[in-house]
XYZ file of C-alpha atoms in Angstrom:
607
model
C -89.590 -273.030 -35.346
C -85.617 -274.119 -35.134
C -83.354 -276.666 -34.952
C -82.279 -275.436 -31.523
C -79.108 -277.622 -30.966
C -78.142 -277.800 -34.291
C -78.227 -273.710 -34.403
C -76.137 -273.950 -31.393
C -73.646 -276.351 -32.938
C -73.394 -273.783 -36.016
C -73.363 -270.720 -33.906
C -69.916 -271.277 -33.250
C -68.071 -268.890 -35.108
C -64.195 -269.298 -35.306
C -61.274 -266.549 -35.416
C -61.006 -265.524 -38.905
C -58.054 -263.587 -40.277
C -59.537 -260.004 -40.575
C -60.151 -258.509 -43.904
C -59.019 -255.765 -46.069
C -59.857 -252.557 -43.686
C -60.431 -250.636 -46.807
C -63.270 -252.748 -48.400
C -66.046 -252.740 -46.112
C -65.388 -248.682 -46.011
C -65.964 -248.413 -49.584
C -68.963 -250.620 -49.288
C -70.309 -248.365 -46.829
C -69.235 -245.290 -49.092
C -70.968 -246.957 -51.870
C -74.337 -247.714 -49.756
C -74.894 -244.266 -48.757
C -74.264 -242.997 -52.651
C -77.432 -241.136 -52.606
C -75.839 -238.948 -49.988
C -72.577 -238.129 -51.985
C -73.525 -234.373 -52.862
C -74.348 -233.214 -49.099
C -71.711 -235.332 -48.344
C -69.138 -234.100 -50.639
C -70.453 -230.426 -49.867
C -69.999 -231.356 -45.871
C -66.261 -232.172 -46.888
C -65.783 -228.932 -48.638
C -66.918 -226.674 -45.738
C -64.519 -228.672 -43.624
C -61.743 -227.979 -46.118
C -62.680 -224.292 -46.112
C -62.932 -223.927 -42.180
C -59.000 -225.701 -42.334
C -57.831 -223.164 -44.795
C -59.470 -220.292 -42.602
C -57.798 -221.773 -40.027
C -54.007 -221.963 -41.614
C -54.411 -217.694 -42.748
C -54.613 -217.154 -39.075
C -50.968 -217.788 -37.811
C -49.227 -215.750 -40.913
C -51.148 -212.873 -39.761
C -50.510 -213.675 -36.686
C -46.707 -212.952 -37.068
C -47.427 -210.181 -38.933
C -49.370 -208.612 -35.334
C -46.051 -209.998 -33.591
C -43.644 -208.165 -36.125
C -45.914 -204.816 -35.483
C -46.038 -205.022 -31.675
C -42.294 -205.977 -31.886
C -41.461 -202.978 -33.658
C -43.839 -200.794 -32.020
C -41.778 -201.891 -28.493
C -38.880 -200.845 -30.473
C -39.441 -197.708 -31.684
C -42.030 -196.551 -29.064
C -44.766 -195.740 -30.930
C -47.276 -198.520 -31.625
C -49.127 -198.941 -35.113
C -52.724 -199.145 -33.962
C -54.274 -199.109 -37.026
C -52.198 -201.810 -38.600
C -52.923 -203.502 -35.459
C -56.760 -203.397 -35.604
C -57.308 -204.461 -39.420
C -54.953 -207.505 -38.524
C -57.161 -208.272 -35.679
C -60.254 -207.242 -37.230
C -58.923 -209.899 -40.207
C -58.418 -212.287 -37.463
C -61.790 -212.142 -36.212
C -63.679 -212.594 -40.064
C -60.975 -215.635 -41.266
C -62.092 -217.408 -37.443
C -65.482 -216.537 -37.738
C -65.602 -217.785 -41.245
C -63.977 -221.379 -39.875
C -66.835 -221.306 -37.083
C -69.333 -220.904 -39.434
C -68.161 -223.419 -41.856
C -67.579 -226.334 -39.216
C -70.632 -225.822 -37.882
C -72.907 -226.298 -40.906
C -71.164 -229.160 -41.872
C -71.715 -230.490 -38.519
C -75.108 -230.341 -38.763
C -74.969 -231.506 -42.651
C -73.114 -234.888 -41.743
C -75.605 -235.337 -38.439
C -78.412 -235.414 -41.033
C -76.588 -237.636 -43.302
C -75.196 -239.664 -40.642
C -79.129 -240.361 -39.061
C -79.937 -241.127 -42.450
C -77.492 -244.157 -43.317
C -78.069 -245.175 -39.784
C -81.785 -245.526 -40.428
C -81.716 -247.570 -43.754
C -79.083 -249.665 -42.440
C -80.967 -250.330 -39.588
C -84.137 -250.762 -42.342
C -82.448 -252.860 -45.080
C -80.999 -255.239 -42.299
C -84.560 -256.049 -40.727
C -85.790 -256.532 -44.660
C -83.236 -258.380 -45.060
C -83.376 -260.920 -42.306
C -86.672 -261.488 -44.042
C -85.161 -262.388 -47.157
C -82.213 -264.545 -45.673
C -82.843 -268.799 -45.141
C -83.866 -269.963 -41.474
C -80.470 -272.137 -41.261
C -78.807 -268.447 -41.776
C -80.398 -267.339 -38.725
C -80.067 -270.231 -36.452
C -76.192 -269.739 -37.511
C -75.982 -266.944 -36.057
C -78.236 -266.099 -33.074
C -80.744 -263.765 -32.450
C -78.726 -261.862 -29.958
C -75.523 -261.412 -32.390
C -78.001 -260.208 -35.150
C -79.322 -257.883 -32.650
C -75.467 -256.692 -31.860
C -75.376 -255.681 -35.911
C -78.302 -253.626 -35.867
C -77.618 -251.526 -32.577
C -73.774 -251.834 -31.658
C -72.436 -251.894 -35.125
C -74.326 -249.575 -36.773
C -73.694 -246.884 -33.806
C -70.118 -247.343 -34.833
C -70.842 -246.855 -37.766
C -72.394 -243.658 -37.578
C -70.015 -242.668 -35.209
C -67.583 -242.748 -37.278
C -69.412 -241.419 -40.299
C -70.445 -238.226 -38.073
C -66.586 -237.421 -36.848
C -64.506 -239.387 -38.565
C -64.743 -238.340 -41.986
C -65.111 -234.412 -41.576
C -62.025 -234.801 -38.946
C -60.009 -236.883 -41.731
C -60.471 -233.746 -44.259
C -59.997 -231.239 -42.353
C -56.686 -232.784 -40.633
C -55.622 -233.135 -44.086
C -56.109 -230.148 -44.974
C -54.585 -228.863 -42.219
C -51.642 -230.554 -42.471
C -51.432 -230.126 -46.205
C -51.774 -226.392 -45.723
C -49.577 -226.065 -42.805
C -46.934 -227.931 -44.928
C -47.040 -225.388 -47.727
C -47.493 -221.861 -45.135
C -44.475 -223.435 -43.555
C -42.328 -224.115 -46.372
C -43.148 -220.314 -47.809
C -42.546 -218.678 -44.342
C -38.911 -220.135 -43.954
C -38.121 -223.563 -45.209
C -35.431 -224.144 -42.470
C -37.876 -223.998 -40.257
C -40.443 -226.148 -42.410
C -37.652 -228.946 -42.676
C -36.688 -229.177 -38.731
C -40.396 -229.155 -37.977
C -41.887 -232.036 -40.399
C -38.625 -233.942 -39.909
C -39.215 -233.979 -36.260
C -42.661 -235.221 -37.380
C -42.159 -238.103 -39.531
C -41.136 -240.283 -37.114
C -44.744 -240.176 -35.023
C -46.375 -240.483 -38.573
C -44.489 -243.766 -38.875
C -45.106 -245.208 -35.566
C -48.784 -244.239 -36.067
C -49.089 -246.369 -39.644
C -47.289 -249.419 -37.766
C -49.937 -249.326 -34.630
C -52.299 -249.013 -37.217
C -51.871 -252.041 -39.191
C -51.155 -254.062 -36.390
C -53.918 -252.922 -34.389
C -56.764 -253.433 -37.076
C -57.592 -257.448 -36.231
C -58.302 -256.545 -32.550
C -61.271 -254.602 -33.437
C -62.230 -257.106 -35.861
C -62.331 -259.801 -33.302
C -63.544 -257.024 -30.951
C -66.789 -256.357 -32.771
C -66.951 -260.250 -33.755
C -67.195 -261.088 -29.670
C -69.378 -258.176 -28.517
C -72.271 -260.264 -31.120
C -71.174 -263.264 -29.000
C -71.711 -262.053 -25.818
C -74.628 -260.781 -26.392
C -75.815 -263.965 -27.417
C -74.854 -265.096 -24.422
C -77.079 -262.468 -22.054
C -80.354 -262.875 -24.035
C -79.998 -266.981 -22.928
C -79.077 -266.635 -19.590
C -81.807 -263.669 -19.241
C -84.577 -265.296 -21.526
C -84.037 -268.490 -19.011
C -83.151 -266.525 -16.103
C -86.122 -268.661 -14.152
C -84.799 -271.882 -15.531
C -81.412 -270.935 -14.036
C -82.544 -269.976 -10.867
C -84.530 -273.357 -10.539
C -81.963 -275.178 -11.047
C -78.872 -273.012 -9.214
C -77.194 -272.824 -12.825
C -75.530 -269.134 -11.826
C -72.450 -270.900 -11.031
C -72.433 -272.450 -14.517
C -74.386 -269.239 -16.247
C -71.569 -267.114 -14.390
C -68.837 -269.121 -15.479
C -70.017 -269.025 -19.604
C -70.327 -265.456 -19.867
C -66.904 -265.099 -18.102
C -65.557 -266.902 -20.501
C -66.932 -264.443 -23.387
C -66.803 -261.494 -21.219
C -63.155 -262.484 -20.929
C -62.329 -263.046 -24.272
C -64.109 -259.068 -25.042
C -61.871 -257.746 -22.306
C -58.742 -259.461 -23.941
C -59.489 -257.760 -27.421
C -61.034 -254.818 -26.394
C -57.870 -254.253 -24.419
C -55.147 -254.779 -27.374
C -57.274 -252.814 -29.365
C -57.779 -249.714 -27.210
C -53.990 -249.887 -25.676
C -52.640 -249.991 -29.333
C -54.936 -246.979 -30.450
C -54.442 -245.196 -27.146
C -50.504 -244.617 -28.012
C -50.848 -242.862 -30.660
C -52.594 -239.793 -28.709
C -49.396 -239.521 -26.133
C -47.549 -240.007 -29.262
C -48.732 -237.030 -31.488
C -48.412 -235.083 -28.413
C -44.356 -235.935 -27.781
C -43.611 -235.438 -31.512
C -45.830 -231.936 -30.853
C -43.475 -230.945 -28.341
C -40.758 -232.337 -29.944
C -41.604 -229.744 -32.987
C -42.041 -227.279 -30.815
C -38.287 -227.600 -29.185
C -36.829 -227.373 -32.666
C -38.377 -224.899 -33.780
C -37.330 -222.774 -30.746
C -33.782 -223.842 -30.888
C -33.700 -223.618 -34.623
C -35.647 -220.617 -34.770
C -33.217 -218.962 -32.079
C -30.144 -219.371 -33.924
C -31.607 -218.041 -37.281
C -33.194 -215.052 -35.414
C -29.597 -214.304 -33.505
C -27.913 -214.244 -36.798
C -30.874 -211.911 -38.249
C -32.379 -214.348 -40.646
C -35.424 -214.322 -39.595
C -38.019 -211.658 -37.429
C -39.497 -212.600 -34.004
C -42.811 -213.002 -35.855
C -41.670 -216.267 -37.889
C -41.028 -217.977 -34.721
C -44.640 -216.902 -33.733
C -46.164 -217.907 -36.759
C -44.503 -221.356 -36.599
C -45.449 -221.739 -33.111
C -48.684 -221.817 -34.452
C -48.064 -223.615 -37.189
C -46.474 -226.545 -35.308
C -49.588 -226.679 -32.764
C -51.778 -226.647 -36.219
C -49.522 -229.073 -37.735
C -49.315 -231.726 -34.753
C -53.196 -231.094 -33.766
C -54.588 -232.950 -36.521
C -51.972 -235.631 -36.529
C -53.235 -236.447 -33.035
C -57.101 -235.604 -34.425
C -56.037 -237.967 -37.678
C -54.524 -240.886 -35.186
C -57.900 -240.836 -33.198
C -60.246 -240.528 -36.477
C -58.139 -243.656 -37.658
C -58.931 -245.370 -34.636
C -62.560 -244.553 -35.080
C -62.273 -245.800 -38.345
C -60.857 -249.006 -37.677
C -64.048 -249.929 -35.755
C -66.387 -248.804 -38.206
C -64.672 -250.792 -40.207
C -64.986 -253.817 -38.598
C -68.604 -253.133 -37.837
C -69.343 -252.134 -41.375
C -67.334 -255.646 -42.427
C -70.323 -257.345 -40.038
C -73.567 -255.098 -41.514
C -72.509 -255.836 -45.172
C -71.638 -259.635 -44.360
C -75.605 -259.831 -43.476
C -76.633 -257.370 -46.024
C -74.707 -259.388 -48.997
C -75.874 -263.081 -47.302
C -77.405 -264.969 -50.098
C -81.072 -264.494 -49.991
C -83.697 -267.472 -50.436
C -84.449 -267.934 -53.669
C -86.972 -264.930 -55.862
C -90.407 -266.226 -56.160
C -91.463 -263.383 -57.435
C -92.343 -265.744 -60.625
C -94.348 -268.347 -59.349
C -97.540 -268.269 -60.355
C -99.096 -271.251 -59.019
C -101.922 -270.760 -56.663
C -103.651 -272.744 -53.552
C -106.572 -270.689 -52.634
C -107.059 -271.110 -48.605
C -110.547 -271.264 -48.444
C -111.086 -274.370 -51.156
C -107.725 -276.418 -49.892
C -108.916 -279.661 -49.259
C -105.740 -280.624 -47.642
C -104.054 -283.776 -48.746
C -100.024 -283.719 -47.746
C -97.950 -286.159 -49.593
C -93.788 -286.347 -48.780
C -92.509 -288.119 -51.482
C -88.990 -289.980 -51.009
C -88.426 -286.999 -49.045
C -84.182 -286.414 -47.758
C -82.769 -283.832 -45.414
C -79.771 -282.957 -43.104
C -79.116 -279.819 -41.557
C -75.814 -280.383 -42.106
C -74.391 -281.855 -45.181
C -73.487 -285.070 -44.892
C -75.389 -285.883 -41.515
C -79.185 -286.982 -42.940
C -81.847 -286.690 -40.534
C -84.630 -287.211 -42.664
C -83.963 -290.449 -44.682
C -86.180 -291.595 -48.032
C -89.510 -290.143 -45.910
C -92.888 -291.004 -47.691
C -96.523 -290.197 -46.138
C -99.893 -289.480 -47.863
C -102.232 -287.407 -45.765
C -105.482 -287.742 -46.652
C -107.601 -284.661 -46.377
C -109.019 -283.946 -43.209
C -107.318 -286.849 -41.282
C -105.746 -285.674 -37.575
C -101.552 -287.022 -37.591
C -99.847 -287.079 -34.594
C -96.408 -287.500 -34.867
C -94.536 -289.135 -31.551
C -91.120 -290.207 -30.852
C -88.137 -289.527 -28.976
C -86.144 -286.097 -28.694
C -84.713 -285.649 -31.747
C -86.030 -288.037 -33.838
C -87.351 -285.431 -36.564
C -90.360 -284.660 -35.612
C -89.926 -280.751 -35.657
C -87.673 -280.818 -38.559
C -90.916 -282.547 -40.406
C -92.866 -279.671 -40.019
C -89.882 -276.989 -41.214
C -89.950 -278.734 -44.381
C -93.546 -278.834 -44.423
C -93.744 -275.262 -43.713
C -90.552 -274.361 -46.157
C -88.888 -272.789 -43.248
C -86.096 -275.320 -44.440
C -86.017 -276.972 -48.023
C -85.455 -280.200 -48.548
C -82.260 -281.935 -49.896
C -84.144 -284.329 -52.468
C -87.947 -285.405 -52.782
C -90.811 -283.388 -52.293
C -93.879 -282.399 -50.611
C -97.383 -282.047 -52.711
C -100.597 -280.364 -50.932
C -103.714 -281.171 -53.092
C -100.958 -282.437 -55.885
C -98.902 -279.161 -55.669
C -95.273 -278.978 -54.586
C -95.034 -276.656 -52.369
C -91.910 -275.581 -54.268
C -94.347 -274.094 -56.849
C -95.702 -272.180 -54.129
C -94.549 -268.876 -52.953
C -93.301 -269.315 -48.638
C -96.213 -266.526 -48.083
C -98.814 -268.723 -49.809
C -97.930 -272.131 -47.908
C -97.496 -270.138 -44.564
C -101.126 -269.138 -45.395
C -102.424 -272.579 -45.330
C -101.422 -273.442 -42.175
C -102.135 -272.149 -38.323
C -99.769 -272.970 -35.976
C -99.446 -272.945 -32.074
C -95.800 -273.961 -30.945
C -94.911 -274.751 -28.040
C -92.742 -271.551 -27.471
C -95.588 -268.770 -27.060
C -94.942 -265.377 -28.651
C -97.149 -262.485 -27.378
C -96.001 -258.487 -28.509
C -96.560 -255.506 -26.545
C -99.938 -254.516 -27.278
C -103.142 -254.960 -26.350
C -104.717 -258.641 -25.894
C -107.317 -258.037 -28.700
C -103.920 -257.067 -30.943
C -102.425 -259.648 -30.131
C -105.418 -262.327 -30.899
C -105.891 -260.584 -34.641
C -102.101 -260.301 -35.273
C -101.488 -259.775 -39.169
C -105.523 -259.981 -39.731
C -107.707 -257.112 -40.600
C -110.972 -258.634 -41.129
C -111.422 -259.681 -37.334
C -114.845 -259.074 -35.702
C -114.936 -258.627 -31.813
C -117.505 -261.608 -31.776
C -114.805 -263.843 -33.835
C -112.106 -262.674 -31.348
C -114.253 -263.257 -28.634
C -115.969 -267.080 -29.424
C -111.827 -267.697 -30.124
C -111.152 -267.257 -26.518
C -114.399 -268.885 -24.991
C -113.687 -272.300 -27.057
C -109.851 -271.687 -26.166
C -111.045 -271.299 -22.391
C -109.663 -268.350 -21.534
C -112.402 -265.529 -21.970
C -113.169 -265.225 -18.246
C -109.401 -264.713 -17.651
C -109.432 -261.832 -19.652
C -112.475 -260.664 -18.493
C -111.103 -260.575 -15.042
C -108.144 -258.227 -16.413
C -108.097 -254.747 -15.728
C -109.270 -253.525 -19.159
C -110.268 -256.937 -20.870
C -109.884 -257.390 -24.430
C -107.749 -253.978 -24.350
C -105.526 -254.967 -21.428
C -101.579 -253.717 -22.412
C -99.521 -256.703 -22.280
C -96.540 -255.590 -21.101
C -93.664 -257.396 -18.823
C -95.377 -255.339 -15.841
C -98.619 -257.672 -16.207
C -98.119 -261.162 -15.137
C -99.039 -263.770 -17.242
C -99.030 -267.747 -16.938
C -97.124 -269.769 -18.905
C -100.344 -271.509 -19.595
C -102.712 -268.304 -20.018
C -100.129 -267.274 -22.722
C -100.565 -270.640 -24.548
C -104.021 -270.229 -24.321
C -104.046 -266.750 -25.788
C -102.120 -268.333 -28.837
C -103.873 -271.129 -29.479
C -106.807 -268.487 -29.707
C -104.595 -266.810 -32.087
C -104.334 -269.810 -34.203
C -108.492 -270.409 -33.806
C -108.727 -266.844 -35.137
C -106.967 -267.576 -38.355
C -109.046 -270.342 -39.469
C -106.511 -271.715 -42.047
C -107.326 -275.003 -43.697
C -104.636 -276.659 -42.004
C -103.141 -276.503 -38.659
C -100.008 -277.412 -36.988
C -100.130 -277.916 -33.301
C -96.417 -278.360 -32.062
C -96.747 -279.561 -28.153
C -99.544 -277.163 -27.985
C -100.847 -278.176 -24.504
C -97.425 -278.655 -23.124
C -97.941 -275.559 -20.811
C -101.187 -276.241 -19.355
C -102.005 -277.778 -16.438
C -104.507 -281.387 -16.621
C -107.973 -279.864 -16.300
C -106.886 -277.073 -18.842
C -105.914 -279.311 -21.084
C -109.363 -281.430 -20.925
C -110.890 -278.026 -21.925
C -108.409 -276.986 -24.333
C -108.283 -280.574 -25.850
C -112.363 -280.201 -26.314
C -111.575 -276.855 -28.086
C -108.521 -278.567 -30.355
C -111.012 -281.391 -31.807
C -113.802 -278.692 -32.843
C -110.932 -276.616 -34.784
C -109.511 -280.063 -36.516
C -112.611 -281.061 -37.036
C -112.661 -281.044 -41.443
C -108.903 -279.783 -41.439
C -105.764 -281.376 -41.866
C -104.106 -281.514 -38.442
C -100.632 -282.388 -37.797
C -100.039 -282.950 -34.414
C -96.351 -282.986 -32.503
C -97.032 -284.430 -28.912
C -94.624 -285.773 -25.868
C -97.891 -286.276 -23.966
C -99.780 -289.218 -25.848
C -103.002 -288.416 -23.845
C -103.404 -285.609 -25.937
C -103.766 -287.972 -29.262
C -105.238 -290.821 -28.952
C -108.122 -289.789 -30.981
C -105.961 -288.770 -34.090
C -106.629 -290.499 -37.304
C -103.034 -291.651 -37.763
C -100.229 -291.773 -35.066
C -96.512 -291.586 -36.924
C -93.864 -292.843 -34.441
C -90.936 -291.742 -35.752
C -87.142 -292.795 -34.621
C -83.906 -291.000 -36.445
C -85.936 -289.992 -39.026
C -87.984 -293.055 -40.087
C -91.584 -294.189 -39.236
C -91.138 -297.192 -37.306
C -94.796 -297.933 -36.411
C -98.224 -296.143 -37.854
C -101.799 -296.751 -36.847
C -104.286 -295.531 -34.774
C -103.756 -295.991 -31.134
C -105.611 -299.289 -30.950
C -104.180 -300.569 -33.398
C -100.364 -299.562 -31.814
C -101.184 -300.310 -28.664
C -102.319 -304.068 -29.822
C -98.980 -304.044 -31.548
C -97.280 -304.151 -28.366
C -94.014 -301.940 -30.143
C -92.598 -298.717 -30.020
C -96.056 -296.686 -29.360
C -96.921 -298.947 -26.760
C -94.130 -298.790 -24.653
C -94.033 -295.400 -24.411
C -97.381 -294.964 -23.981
C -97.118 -296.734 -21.092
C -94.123 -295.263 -19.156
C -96.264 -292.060 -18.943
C -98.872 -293.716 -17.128
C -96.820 -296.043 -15.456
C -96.965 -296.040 -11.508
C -95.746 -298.487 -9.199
C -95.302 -300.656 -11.907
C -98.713 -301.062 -13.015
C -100.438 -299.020 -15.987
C -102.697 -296.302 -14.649
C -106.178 -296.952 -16.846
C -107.604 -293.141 -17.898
């Protein structure tokens, strides 16, 4: 249960200057420590299939220098010929080998990190405060797990090994060149430097459009699980013009980022491949005048044809790894910033105890204060004693607190000053698990899983008998609806199988009938069902109050007008409280709204 508008307010995140690009890799290197040997043996083999690699072209001028002289002289060297090529063949089988083992070695790994990411983030999103998630949206959190941890992995899976073995490539392709001819070696890498500069520049500039890249692919998504969750609502109403028109907006703002980013990380393939061919013109031109003046052999030229295709291969390989990198850093930046959110507090120490099945259920708020916000009270100096057993209904206006009552009561929010006793215990000295055991709830919102309808009825309760599940449903009114299903109590409930509004309110309020907690909170429980439903379900709500503490949130005051005490509450304060004789005699608050629901024609409609 959430502060809807208030989590919109907050879900409002604005540009921020993008981090270090470094840090949230080294988090992630950090995370998956317990993968640092196959991971640091997956780097090796790419290392060895790079050095494999870089023996190839030497030998390869070598099998130009025999051919050349076997033109020459007219008589060819096969022998010579064959162990060169027979060389060839082991050192590129060898680099085959090795780059595929540690392809598969860094698939495994990368699966791995990808899973306990995936695992630690739904922990914990357990762990974190509700105002954390109404921050942020459902559908952004849902953009971390999937789209930023498949970056992630992406990156981890052909980033890295590419990284090394470019690296090593161009670390060994330096050194091969240098002791075939350094004239060569020096026209070559000086041809060179220039992309490698260009490339650092795109890369620091391009780094923040990823960021903010990342940052509005959460947003949007936020954005298509409301317009699709209230795709009906929209359609009622002809809202696609408006619905259209918001995502637009955020689609446009992706395209505008997206765009930067991409274009600024596209050059830099076009540009490894001009300072490629660059290296290749002077070595040819270079390489021509030193072999006219007999410097050099025919086979140097060959060798450093190679080498310059080796050298300016993984500088274009090392521009797009980068790239890769960049967005698993900003993606990694968003998985840690929910990972290291601070937590609720450990209540791994409390050791008080409220045993469910001898609550009496007395609820005192004590001088109770609290603002979503800080600085913007809602909840102002609250006090209310419960007694056990009594039926509260709590009425008012949109947005006077009602809701925000019961998220203190149930500690999905805690309170700025004050507290809340059950039986004479603060719920503070109670773990969340334990006061979310003393209390049912139905909510207005219904929540049904895929699974069958029996599932769904027990959900989190292993101790359910068939004949509990089934009673449940026949006080709740809706056992002959399920009985009409295809495969009653087992029916699937899937999207396929079409469900009221009102059957799935019914089902829950079932739910809550099956759970038989001391306490109950019913949160506009009704508000789905149609009049004569609600007669029945009302019938079944006063046999499962009956002896428990009911607190009762209700826009339709038909609905409680036999509760014990009736709270009308307006910007957080109880302006009137009674029963609903006594209110209505009092002519105030209660009473006039009471009436404007059963107003018509300007006289009160008697029930």
């Amino acid at each position: 249960m959430t502060k809807t508008r208030t989590a919109k307010a907050l879900s409002v995140n604005k540009a921020k200057k993008p981090k270090n690009s470094l840090a949230p890799l080294t988090k992630l290197l950090k995370y998956g420590h317990k993968y640092l040997v196959p991971f640091i043996i997956s780097m090796v083999l790419a290392g060895f299939g790079a050095v494999c690699t870089l023996v190839g072209p030497n030998k390869l001028g070598d099998l130009a220098n025999t051919i050349s002289q076997g033109l020459m002289h007219g008589s060819m060297d096969f022998d010579t010929i064959a162990s060169i090529a027979i060389f060839l063949l082991v050192i590129y089988a060898l680099s085959a080998i090795f780059n595929y083992v540690e392809g598969i070695i860094m698939a495994d790994v990368t699966q791995k990190v990808s899973k306990n990411l995936r695992r630690d983030i739904s922990l914990k999103i357990n762990r974190l405060p509700q105002k954390y998630i109404d921050k942020k949206g459902t559908g952004d959190l849902t953009s971390r797990v999937t789209n930023d941890v498949d970056l992630i992995a992406q990156a981890l899976n052909n980033s890295f090994s590419t990284i090394v073995n470019s690296v090593t490539l161009l670390i060994g392709c330096v050194i091969m060149m240098f002791v075939t001819n350094w004239i060569l070696a020096l026209s070559a890498i000086v041809a060179s430097l220039l992309g490698m500069g260009l490339m650092s520049l795109i890369i620091s500039k391009s780094q923040k459009y990823f960021v903010n890249q990342q940052r509005q692919l959460g947003k949007i998504n936020s954005q298509i699980e409301e317009d699709y969750n209230a795709h009906l609502l929209v359609s009622t109403n002809n809202g696609f013009k408006d619905s259209f028109t918001a995502f637009n907006k955020e689609n446009k703002k992706l395209y505008e980022s997206a765009w930067k980013s991409q274009f600024l990380s596209g050059l830099m393939q076009p540009l490894m491949s001009f300072v490629g061919n660059l290296g290749f013109v002077v070595v040819c031109v270079v390489g021509a005048i030193l072999c006219s003046n007999d410097i050099i052999e025919i086979g140097v030229i060959v060798s450093f044809m190679v080498y310059i295709r080796l050298f300016s291969q993984p500088l274009g390989e090392l521009a797009q790894a980068m790239t890769s990198m960049q967005s698993a850093s900003a993606a990694s930046e968003r998985v840690f910033e929910v990972l290291d959110a601070e937590e609720m507090q450990d209540e791994t120490q409390k050791n008080k105890v409220l045993d469910a099945n001898t609550v009496k259920g007395s609820v005192v708020f004590n001088h109770v204060n609290f603002g979503y916000e800080p600085g913007k009270p809602i909840i102002k100096d609250f006090c209310l004693n419960v007694k056990a057993g009594q039926k509260v209904a709590i009425v008012g206006p949109t947005g006077a607190g009602k809701t925000t009552l019961v998220n203190l009561l149930m500690r999905f929010y805690e309170v700025d000053s004050g507290d809340i006793l059950v039986d004479g215990v603060s719920v503070h000295d109670l773990t969340r698990e334990q006061v979310h055991n003393l209390f049912g709830m139905v909510l207005q919102d219904t929540w049904l899983f895929e699974g069958t309808i029996k599932q769904n009825l027990a959900y989190n309760k292993t101790d359910v008998t068939n004949e509990q599940i089934v009673n449940a449903c026949k006080l709740a009114g809706i056992d002959h609806f399920i009985r009409t299903l295809p495969n009653g109590y087992d029916t699937y409930l899937t999207d396929q199988l079409t469900i009221s509004a009102g059957q799935k309110q019914l089902l829950t309020i079932a739910r809550a009938m099956i759970q038989s907690s001391p306490m109950l909170i019913l949160d506009e429980a009704t508000s789905s069902v149609d009049t004569r439903t609600e007669q029945t379900i009302q019938q079944a709500m006063d046999n499962l109050t009956k002896g428990r503490t009911s607190f009762i949130i209700a826009h339709r005051l038909s609905t409680i007008k036999n509760a014990d005490v009736i709270l009308v509450m307006q910007h957080g304060d109880i302006v009137e409280q009674g029963n609903h004789d006594e209110l209505m005699q009092k002519n105030g608050v209660y009473s006039s709204l009471y009436n404007s629901q059963f107003t018509k024609a300007g006289s009160v409609v008697e029930e």
